[in-house]
Short mmCIF file of C-alpha atoms in Angstrom, two decimals:
data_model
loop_
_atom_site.label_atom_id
_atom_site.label_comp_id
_atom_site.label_asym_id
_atom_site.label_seq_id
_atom_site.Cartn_x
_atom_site.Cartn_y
_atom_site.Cartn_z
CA UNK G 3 0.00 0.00 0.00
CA UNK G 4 1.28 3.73 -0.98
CA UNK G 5 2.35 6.08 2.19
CA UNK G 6 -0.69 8.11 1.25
CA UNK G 7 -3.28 6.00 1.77
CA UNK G 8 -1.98 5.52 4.88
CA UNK G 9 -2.80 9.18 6.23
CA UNK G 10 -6.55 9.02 5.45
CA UNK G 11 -9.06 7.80 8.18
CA UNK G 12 -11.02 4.90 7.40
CA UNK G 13 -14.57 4.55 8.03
CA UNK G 14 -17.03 2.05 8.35
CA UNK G 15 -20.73 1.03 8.73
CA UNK G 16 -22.58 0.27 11.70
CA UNK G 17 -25.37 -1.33 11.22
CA UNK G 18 -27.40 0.99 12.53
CA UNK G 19 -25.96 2.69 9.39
CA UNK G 20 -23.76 5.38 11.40
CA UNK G 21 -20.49 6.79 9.90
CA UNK G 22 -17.81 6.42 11.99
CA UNK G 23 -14.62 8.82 11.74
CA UNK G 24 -12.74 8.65 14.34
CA UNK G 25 -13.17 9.48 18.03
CA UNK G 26 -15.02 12.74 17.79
CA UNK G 27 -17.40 11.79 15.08
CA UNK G 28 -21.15 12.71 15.86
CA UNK G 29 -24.27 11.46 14.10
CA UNK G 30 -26.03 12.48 11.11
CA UNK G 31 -27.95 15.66 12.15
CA UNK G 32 -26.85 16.07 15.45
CA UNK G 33 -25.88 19.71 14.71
CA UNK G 34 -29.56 20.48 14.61
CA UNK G 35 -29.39 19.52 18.68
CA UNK G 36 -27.12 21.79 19.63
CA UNK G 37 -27.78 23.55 22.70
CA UNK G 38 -28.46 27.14 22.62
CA UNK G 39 -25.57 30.10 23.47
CA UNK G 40 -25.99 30.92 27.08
CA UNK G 41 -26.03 34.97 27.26
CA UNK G 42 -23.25 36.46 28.66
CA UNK G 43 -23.46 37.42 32.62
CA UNK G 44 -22.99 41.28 31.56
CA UNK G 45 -25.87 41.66 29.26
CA UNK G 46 -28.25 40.00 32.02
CA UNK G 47 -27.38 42.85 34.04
CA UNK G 48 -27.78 45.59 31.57
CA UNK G 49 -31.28 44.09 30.58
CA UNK G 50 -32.07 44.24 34.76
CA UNK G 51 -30.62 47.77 34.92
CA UNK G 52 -33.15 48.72 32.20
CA UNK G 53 -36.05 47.26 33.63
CA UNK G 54 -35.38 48.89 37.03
CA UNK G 55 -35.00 52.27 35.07
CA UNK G 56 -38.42 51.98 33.05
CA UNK G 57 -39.95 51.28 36.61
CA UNK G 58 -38.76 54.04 38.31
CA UNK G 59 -39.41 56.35 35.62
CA UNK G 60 -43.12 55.28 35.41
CA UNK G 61 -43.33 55.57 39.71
CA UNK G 62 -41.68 59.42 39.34
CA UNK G 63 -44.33 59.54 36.54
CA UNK G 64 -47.06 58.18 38.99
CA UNK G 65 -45.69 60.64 41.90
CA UNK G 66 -46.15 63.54 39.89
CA UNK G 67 -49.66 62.50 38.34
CA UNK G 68 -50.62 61.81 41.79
CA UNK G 69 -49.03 65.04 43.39
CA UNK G 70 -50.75 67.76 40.88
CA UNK G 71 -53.91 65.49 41.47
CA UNK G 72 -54.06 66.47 45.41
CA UNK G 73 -52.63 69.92 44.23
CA UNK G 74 -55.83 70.03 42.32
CA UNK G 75 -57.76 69.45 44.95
CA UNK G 76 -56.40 71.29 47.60
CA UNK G 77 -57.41 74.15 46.05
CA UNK G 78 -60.54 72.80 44.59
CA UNK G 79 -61.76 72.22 48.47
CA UNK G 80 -59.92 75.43 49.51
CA UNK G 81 -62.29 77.81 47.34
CA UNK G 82 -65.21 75.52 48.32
CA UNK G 83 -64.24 75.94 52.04
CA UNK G 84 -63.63 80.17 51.71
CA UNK G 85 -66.91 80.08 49.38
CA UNK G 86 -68.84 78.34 52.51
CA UNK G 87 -67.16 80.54 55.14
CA UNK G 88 -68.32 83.97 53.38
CA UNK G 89 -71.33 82.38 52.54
CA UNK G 90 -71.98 81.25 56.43
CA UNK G 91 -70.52 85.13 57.38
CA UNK G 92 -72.94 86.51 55.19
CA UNK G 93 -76.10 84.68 55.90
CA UNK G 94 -74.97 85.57 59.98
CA UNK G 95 -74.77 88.80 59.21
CA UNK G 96 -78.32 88.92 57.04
CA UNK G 97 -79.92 87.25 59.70
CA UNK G 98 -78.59 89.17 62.78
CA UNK G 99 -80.55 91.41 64.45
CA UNK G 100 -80.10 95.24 63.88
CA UNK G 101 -82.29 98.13 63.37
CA UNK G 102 -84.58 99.10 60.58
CA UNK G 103 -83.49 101.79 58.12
CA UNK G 104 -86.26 104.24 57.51
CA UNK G 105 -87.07 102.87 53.92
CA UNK G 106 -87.71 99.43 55.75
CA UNK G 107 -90.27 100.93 58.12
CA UNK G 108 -92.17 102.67 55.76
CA UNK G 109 -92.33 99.39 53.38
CA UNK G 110 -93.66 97.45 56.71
CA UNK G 111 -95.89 99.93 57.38
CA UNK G 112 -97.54 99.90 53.50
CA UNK G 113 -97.20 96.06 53.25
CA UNK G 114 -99.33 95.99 56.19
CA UNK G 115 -102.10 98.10 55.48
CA UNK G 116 -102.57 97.01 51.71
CA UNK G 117 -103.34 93.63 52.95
CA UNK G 118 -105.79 94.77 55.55
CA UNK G 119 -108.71 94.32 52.93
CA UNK G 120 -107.82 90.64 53.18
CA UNK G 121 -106.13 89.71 55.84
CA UNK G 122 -108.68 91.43 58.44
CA UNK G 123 -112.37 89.70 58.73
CA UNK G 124 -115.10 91.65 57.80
CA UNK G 125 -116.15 92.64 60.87
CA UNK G 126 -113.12 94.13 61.73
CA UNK G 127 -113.01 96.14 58.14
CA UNK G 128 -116.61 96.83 58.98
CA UNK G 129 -117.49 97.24 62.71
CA UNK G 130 -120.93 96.36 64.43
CA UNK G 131 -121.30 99.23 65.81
CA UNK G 132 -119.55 102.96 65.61
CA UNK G 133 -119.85 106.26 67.59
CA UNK G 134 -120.63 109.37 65.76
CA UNK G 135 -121.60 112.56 67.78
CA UNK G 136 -125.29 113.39 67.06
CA UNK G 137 -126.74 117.13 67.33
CA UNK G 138 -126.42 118.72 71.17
CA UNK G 139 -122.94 116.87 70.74
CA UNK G 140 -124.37 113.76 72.18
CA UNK G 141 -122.27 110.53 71.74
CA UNK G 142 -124.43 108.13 69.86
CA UNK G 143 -123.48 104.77 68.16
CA UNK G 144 -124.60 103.91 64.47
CA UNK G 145 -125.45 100.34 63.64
CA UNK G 146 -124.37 97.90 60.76
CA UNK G 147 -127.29 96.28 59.27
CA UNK G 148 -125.70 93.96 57.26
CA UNK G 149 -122.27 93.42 54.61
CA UNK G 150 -122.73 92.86 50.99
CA UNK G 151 -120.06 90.32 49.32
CA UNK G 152 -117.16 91.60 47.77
CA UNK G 153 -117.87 93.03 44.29
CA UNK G 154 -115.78 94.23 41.10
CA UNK G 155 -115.65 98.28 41.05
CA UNK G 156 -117.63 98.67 38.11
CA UNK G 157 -120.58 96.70 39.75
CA UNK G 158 -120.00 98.77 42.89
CA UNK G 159 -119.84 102.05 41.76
CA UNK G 160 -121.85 104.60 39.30
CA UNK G 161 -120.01 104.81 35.87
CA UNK G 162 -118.11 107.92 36.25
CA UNK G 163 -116.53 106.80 39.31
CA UNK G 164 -116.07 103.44 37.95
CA UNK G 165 -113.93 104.73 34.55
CA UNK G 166 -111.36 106.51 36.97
CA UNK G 167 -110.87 103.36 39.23
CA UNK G 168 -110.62 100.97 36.02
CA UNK G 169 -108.06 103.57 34.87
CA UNK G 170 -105.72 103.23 38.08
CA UNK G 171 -106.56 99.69 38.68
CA UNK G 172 -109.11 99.28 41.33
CA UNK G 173 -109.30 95.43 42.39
CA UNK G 174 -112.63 95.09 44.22
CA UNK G 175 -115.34 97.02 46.46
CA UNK G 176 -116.37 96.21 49.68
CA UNK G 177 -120.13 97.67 50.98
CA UNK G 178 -122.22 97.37 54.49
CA UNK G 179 -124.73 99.23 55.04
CA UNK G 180 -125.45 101.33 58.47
CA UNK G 181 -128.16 103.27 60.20
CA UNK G 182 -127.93 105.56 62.57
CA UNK G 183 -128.98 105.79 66.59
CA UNK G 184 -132.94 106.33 65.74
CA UNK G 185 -132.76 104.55 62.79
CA UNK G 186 -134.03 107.14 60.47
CA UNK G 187 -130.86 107.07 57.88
CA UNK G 188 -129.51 104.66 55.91
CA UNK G 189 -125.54 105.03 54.96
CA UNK G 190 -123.89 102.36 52.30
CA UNK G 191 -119.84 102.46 53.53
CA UNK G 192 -117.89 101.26 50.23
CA UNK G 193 -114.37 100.85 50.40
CA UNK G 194 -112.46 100.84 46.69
CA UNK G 195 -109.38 98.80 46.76
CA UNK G 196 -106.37 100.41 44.53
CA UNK G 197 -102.45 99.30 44.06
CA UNK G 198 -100.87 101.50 46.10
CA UNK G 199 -101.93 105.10 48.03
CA UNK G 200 -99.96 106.51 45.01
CA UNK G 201 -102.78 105.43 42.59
CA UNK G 202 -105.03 106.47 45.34
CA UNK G 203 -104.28 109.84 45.68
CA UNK G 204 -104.18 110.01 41.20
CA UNK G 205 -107.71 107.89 41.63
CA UNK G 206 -108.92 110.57 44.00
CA UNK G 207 -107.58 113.45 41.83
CA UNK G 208 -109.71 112.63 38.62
CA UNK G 209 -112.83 111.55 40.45
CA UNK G 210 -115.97 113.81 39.53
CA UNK G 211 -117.12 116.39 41.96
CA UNK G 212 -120.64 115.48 41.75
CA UNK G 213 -122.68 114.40 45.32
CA UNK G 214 -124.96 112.67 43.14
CA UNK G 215 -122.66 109.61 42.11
CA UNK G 216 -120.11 107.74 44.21
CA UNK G 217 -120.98 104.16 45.69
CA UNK G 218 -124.10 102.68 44.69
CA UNK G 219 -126.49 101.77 48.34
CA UNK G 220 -127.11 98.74 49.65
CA UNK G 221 -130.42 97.50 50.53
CA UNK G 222 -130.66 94.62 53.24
CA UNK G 223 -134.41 93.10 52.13
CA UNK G 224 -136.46 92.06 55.58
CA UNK G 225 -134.75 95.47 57.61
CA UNK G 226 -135.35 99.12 57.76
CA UNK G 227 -132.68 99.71 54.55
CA UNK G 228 -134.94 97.72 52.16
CA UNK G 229 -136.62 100.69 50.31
CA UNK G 230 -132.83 102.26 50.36
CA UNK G 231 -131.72 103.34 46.72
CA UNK G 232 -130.09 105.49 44.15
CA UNK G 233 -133.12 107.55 44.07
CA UNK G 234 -133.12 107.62 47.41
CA UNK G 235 -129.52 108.82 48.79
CA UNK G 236 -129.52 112.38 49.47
CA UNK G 237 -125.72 112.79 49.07
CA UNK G 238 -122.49 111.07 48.38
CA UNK G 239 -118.55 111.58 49.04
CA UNK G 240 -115.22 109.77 49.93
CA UNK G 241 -112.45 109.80 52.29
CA UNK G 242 -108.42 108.41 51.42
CA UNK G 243 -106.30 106.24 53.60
CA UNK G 244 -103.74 104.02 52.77
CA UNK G 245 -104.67 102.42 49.25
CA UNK G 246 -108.27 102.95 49.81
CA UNK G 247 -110.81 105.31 48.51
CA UNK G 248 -113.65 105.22 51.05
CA UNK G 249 -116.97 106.11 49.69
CA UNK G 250 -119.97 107.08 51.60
CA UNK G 251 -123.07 107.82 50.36
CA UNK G 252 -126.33 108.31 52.63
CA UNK G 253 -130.28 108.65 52.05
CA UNK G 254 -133.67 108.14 54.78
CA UNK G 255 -135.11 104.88 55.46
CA UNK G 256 -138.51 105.81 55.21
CA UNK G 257 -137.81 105.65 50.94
CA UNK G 258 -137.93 109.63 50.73
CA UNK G 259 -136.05 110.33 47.38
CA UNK G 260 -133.69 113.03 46.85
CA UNK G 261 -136.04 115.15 44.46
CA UNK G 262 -138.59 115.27 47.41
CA UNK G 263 -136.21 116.82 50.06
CA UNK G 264 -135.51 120.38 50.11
CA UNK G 265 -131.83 121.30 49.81
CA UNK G 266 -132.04 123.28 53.52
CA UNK G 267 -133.12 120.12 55.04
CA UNK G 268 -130.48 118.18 53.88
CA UNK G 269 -128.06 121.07 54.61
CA UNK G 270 -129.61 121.42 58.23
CA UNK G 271 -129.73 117.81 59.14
CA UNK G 272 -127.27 115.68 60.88
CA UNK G 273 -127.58 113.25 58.21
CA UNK G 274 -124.06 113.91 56.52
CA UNK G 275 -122.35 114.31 59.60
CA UNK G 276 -123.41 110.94 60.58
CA UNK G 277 -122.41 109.78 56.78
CA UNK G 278 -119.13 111.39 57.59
CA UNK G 279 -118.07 110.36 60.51
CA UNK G 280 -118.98 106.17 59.81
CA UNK G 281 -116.95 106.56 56.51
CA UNK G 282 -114.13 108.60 58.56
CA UNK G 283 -114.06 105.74 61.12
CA UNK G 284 -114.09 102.92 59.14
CA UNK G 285 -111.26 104.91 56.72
CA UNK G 286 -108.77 105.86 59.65
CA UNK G 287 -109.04 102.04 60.80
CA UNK G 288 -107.74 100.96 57.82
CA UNK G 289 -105.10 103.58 57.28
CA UNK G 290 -103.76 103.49 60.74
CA UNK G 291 -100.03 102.91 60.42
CA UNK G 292 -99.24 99.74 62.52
CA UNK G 293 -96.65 99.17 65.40
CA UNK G 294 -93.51 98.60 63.35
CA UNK G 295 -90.92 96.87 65.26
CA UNK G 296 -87.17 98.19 66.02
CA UNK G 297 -85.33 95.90 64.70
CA UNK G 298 -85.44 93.48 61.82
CA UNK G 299 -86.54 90.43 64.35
CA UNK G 300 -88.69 91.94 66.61
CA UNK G 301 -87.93 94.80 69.26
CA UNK G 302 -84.12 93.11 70.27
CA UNK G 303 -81.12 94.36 68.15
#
């Protein structure tokens, strides 16, 4: 045999069909088995280092989220809490006692008569009985017969009257009828409800000066007033207070008409200064400025 031949490795068959080449020689395919690279100790540790930086970047991000949050809010609830503290100082203060200004008295005092109409029953608006002084200046008392319900002005009133109190805004008319001590005259007491005593006193301006119209009478069927009428009152007029105009208007009960009295009887008589003095009464009653308290809650500042 040549030297050459000598110098190259021999290999045979298993039979499990296997290549043998020496003492390192793998089998077929085995480089497909190879186990995988281990990473190197260093780059484990940079990996780490990163992850630990990510997470502390996204807690600092977290803190500050979470520290303008609460920032947020502090001063959210701050201006709520300052809000509620001038809010509590200023309902304290409203509420405290203290003395009425002079605009605040005169409002009570208004308030309070414009709802007398209502808020007073009709026999206080329109008392049983009323003094008047009689002829010889004797003190004698005049008598209601009897209250007609509440009417609307036009109903209440003759027309020219009526016009002026549509004009200013007259809201009802409330009537009773009295007679006097002996029971010879019959006086209708109307009292015309306006807005305010300033459209009183314009009401009262325009109103015609004529005895002859005014508040239309009331007759009470069954009593001594029954044959009391328009033809019958002798003479009419009114009186102001507050927001009403107080209209009086007065005639005999025995049904004697105007036309058939002469004018120095009814001149003479103490007919109209009964009339007067009923619709005077029942006028200053409802003007009569109250008892206005000191202080905005009661008489205690």
């Amino acid at each position: 045999m040549p030297p050459e031949q000598s110098r190259i490795p021999q290999t045979a068959r298993t039979p499990s069909g296997l290549r043998r080449a020496g003492p390192r020689a793998l089998p077929l395919g085995a480089s497909a088995r190879r186990a995988r690279a281990r990473p190197w100790t260093a780059s484990r540790g940079r990996a780490a280092a990163a992850q630990a930086a990510r997470e502390r970047a996204e807690l600092e991000r977290g803190i500050r989220f979470r520290s303008l949050y609460l920032t947020i809010m502090g001063v959210v609830l701050a201006v709520a809490a300052v809000n509620v503290l001038l809010g509590s100082v200023g309902l304290i203060q409203e509420n405290r006692s203290r003395p009425l200004t002079d605009a605040e008295r005169a409002r009570y005092v208004a308030e309070d008569v414009a709802r007398r109409w209502r808020a007073w029953p009709a026999g206080m608006v329109f008392p049983e009985e009323l003094p008047y002084t009689a002829l010889g200046r004797a003190q004698q008392y005049a008598r209601r017969v009897g209250i007609a319900p509440e009417a609307a002005c036009a109903a209440a009133v003759d027309s020219p009257v009526a016009s002026v109190l549509r004009k200013y805004g007259c809201q009802a008319v409330l009537r009773a009828t009295y007679v006097d001590q002996t029971s010879t005259f019959a006086v209708t007491v109307g009292v015309a409800v306006l807005p305010s005593e300033q459209a009183r006193a314009d009401a009262a301006g325009e109103l015609p000066v004529d005895d002859r119209v005014g508040v239309r009478p009331v007759a009470f069927p069954g009593t001594v007033t029954d044959t009391f009428g328009a033809a019958q009152r002798q003479r009419t007029g009114w009186v102001g207070a507050g927001p009403y105009i107080v209209f009086s208007t007065v005639g005999y009960t025995d049904g004697r008409t105007r036309a058939s009295v002469p004018l120095e009887e009814q001149v003479n008589s103490e007919m109209w200064p009964v009339a007067e003095t009923v619709a005077g009464r029942i006028a200053r009653a409802l003007g009569e400025p109250p008892d206005v308290p000191r202080c905005t809650q009661g008489n205690a500042c």
